[in-house]
PDB file of C-alpha atoms in Angstrom:
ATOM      1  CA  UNK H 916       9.715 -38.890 -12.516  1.00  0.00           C
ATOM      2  CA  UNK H 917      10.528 -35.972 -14.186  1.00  0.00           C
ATOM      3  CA  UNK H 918       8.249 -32.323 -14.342  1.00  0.00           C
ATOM      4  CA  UNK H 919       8.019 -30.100 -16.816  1.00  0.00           C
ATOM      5  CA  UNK H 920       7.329 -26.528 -15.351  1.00  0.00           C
ATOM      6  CA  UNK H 921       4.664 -24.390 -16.703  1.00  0.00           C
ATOM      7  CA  UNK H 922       4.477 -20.741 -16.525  1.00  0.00           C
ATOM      8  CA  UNK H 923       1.941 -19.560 -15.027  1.00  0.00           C
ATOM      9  CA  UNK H 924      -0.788 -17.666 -17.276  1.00  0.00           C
ATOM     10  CA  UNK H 925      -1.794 -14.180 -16.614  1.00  0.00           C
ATOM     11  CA  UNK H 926      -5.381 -14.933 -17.029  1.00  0.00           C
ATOM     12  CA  UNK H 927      -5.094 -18.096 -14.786  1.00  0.00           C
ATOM     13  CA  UNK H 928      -7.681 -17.776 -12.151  1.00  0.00           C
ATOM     14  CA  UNK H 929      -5.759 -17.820  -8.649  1.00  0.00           C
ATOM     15  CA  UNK H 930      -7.178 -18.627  -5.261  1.00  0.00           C
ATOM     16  CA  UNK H 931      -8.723 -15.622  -3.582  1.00  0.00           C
ATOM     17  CA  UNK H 932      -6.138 -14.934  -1.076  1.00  0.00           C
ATOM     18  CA  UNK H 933      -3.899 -13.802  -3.715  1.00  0.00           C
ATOM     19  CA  UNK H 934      -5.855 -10.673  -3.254  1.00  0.00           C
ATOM     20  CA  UNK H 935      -6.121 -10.369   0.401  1.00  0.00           C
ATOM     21  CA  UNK H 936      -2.909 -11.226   1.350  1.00  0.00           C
ATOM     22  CA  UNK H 937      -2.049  -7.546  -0.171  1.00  0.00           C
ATOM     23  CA  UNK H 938      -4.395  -5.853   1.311  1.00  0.00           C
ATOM     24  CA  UNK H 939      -4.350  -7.588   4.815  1.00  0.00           C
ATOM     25  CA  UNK H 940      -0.132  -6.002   4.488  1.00  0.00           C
ATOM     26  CA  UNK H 941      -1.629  -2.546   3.528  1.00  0.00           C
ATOM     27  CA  UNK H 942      -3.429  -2.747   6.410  1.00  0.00           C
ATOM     28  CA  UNK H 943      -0.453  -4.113   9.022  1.00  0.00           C
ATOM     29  CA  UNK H 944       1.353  -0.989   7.089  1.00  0.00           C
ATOM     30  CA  UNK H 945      -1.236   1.569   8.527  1.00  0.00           C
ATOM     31  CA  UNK H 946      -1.419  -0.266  11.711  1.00  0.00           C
ATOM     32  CA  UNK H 947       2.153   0.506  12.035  1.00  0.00           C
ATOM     33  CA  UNK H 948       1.729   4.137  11.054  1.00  0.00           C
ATOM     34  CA  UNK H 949      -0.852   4.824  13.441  1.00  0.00           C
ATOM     35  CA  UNK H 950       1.575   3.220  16.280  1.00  0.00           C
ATOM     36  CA  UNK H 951       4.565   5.536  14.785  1.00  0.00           C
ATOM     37  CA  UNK H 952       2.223   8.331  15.227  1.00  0.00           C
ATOM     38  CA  UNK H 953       1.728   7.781  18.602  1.00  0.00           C
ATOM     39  CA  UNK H 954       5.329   7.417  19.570  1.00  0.00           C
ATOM     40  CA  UNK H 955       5.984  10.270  17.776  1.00  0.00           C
ATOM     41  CA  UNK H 956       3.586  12.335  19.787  1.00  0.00           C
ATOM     42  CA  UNK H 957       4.288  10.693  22.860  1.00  0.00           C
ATOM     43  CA  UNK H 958       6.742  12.921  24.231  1.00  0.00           C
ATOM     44  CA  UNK H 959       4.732  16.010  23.733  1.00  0.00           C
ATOM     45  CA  UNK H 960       1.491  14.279  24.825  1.00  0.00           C
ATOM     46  CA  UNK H 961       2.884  12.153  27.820  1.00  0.00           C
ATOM     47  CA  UNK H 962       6.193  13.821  28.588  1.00  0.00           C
ATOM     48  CA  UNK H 963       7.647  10.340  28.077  1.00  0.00           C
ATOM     49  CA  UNK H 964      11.007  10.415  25.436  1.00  0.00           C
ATOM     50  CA  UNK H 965      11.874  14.233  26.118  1.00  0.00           C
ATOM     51  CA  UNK H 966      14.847  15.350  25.715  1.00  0.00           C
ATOM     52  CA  UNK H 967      16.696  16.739  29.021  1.00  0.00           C
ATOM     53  CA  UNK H 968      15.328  20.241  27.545  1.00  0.00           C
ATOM     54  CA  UNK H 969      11.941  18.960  27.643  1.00  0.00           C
ATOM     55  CA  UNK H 970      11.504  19.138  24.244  1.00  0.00           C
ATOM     56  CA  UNK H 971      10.431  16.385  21.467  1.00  0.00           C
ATOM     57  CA  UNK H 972      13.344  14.358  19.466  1.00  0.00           C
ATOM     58  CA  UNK H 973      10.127  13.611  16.960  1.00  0.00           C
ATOM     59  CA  UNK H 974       8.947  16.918  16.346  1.00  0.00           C
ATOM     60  CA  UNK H 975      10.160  17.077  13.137  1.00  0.00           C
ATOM     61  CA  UNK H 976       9.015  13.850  11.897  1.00  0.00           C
ATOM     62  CA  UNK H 977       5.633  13.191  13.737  1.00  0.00           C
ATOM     63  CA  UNK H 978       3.733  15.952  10.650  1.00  0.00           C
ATOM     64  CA  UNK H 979       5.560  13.343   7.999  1.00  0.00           C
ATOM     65  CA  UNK H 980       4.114  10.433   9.523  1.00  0.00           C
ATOM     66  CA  UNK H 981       1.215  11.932  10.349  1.00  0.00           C
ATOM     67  CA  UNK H 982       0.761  13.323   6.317  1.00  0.00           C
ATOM     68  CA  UNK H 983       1.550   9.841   5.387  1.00  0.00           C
ATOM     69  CA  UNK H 984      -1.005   8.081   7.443  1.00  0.00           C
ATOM     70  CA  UNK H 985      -3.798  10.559   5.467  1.00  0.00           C
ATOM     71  CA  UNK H 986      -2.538   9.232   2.568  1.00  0.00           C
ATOM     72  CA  UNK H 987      -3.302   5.801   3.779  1.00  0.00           C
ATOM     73  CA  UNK H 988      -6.800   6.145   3.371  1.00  0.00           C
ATOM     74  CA  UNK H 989      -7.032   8.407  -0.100  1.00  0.00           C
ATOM     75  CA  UNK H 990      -5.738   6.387  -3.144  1.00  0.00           C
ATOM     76  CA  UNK H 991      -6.197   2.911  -1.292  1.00  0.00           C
ATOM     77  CA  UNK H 992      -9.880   3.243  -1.149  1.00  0.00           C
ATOM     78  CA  UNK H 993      -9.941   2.766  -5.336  1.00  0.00           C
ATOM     79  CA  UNK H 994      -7.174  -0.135  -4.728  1.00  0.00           C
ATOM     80  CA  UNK H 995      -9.347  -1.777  -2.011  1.00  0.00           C
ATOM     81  CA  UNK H 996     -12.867  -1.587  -3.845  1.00  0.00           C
ATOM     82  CA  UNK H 997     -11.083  -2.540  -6.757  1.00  0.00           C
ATOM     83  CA  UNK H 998     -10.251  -6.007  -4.952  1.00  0.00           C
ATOM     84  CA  UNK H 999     -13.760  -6.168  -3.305  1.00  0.00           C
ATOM     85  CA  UNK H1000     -15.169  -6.275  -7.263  1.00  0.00           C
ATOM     86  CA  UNK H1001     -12.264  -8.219  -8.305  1.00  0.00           C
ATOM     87  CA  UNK H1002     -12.738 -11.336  -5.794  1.00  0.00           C
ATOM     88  CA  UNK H1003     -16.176 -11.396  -6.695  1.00  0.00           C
ATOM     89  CA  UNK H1004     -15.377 -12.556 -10.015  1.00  0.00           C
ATOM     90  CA  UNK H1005     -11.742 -12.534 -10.955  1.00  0.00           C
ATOM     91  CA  UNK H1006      -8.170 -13.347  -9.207  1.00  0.00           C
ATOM     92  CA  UNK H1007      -5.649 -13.464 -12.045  1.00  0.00           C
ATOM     93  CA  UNK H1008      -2.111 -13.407 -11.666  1.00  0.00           C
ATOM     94  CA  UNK H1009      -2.257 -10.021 -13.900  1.00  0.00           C
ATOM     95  CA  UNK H1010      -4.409  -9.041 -10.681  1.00  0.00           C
ATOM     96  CA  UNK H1011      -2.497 -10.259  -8.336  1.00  0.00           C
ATOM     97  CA  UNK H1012       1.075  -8.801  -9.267  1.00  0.00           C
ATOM     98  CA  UNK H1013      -0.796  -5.013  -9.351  1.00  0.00           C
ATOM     99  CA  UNK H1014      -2.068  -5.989  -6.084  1.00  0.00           C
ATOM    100  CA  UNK H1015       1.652  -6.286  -5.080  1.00  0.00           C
ATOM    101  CA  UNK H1016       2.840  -3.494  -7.281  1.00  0.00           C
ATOM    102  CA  UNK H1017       0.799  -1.262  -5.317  1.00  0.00           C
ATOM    103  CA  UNK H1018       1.217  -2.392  -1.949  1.00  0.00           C
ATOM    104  CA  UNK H1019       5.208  -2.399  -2.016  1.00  0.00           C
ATOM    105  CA  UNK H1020       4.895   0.653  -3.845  1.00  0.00           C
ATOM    106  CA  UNK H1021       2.864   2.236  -0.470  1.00  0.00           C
ATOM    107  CA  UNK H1022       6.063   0.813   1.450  1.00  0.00           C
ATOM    108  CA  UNK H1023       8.325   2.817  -0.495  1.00  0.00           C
ATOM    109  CA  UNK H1024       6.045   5.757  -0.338  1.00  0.00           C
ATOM    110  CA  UNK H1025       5.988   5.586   3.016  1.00  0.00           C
ATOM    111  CA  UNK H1026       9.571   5.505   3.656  1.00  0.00           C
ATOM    112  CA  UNK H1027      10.671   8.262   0.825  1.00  0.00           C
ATOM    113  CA  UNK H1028       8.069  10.324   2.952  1.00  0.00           C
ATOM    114  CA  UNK H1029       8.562   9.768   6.506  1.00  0.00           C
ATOM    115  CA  UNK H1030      12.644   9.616   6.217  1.00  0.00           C
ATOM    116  CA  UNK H1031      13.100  11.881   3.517  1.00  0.00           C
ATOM    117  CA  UNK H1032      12.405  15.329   1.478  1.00  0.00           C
ATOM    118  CA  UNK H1033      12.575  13.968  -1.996  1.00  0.00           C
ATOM    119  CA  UNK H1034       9.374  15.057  -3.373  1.00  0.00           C
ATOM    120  CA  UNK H1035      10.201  13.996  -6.563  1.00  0.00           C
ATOM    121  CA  UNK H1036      11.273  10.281  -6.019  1.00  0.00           C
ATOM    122  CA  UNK H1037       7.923  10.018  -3.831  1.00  0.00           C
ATOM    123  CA  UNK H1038       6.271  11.347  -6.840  1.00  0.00           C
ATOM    124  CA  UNK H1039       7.972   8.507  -9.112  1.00  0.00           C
ATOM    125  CA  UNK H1040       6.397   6.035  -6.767  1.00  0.00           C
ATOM    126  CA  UNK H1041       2.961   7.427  -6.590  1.00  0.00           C
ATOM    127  CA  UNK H1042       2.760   6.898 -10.035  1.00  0.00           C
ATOM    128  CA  UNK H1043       3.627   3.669 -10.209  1.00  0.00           C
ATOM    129  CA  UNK H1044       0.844   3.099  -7.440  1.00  0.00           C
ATOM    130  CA  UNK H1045      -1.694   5.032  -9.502  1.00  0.00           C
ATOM    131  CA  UNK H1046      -0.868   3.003 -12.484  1.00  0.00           C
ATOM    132  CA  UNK H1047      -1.287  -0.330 -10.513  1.00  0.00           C
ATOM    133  CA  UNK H1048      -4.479   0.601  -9.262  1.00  0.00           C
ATOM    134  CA  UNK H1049      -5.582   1.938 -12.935  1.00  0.00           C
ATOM    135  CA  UNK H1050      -4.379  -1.482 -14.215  1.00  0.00           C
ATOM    136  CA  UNK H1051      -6.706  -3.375 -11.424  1.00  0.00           C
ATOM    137  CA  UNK H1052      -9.981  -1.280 -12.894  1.00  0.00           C
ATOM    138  CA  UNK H1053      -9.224  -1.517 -16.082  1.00  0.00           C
ATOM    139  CA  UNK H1054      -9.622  -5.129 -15.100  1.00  0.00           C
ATOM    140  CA  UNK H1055     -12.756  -4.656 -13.420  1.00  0.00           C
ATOM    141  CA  UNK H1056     -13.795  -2.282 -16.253  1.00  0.00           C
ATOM    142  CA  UNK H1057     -13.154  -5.621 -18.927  1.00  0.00           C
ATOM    143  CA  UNK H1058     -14.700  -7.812 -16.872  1.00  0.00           C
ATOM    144  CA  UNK H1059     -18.262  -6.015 -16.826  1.00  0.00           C
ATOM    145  CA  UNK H1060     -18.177  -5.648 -20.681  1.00  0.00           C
TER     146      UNK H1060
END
């Protein structure tokens, strides 16, 4: 028997795991930040990873993580109440891909800020973040008209 495929529809409702499943990774993402932070610190709190000099191989990363981890809980809050909203009424595939969108785009962010200094390319990505989470209320926005 042969199947035709069919594209999916951007207004196609979706199950509503579509929507958790990127925010249950932003989460594991800050879960890992949080443990980064305290490895980071751990030579200066415990003594354990010194260097022979006693001091810390992290120093000058543990402020980068530590900056990043803040940022965890800033923009995110719009991104997460904007799926609380949105899987009360409305899991779309349009939805879902910004969910994405701005969840891989906190990866990136992450890295470009922890392993980096390239303000500008971490700018670039915070965009596309701000857009994604613009996109999901503008959703939200439609959908109480």
């Amino acid at each position: 028997m042969l199947r035709t495929f069919k594209a999916p529809n951007s207004e196609e409702k979706l199950m509503p795991h579509q929507l958790i499943i990127p925010m249950v990774v932003h989460v594991a993402l800050t879960a890992l930040l949080y443990v980064s932070l305290t490895i980071a610190r751990a030579p200066a709190i415990w003594g354990v990873g010194c260097r022979p000099d006693g001091s810390n191989p992290l120093a000058k990363i543990e402020p980068r993580i530590s900056a990043n981890l803040t940022n965890q809980f800033e923009l995110p809050l719009f991104f997460y109440t904007a799926c609380l909203l949105l899987l009360q009424s409305d899991v779309t595939l349009f939805t879902a891909v910004l969910a994405w969108v701005f969840v891989i785009g906190r990866v990136l962010h992450s890295f470009i800020q922890i392993l980096t200094t390239n303000v500008r390319l971490r700018g670039v990505v915070f965009t596309i973040n701000f857009l994604a989470v613009l996109g999901m209320w503008a959703r939200v926005v439609i959908l109480q008209s």
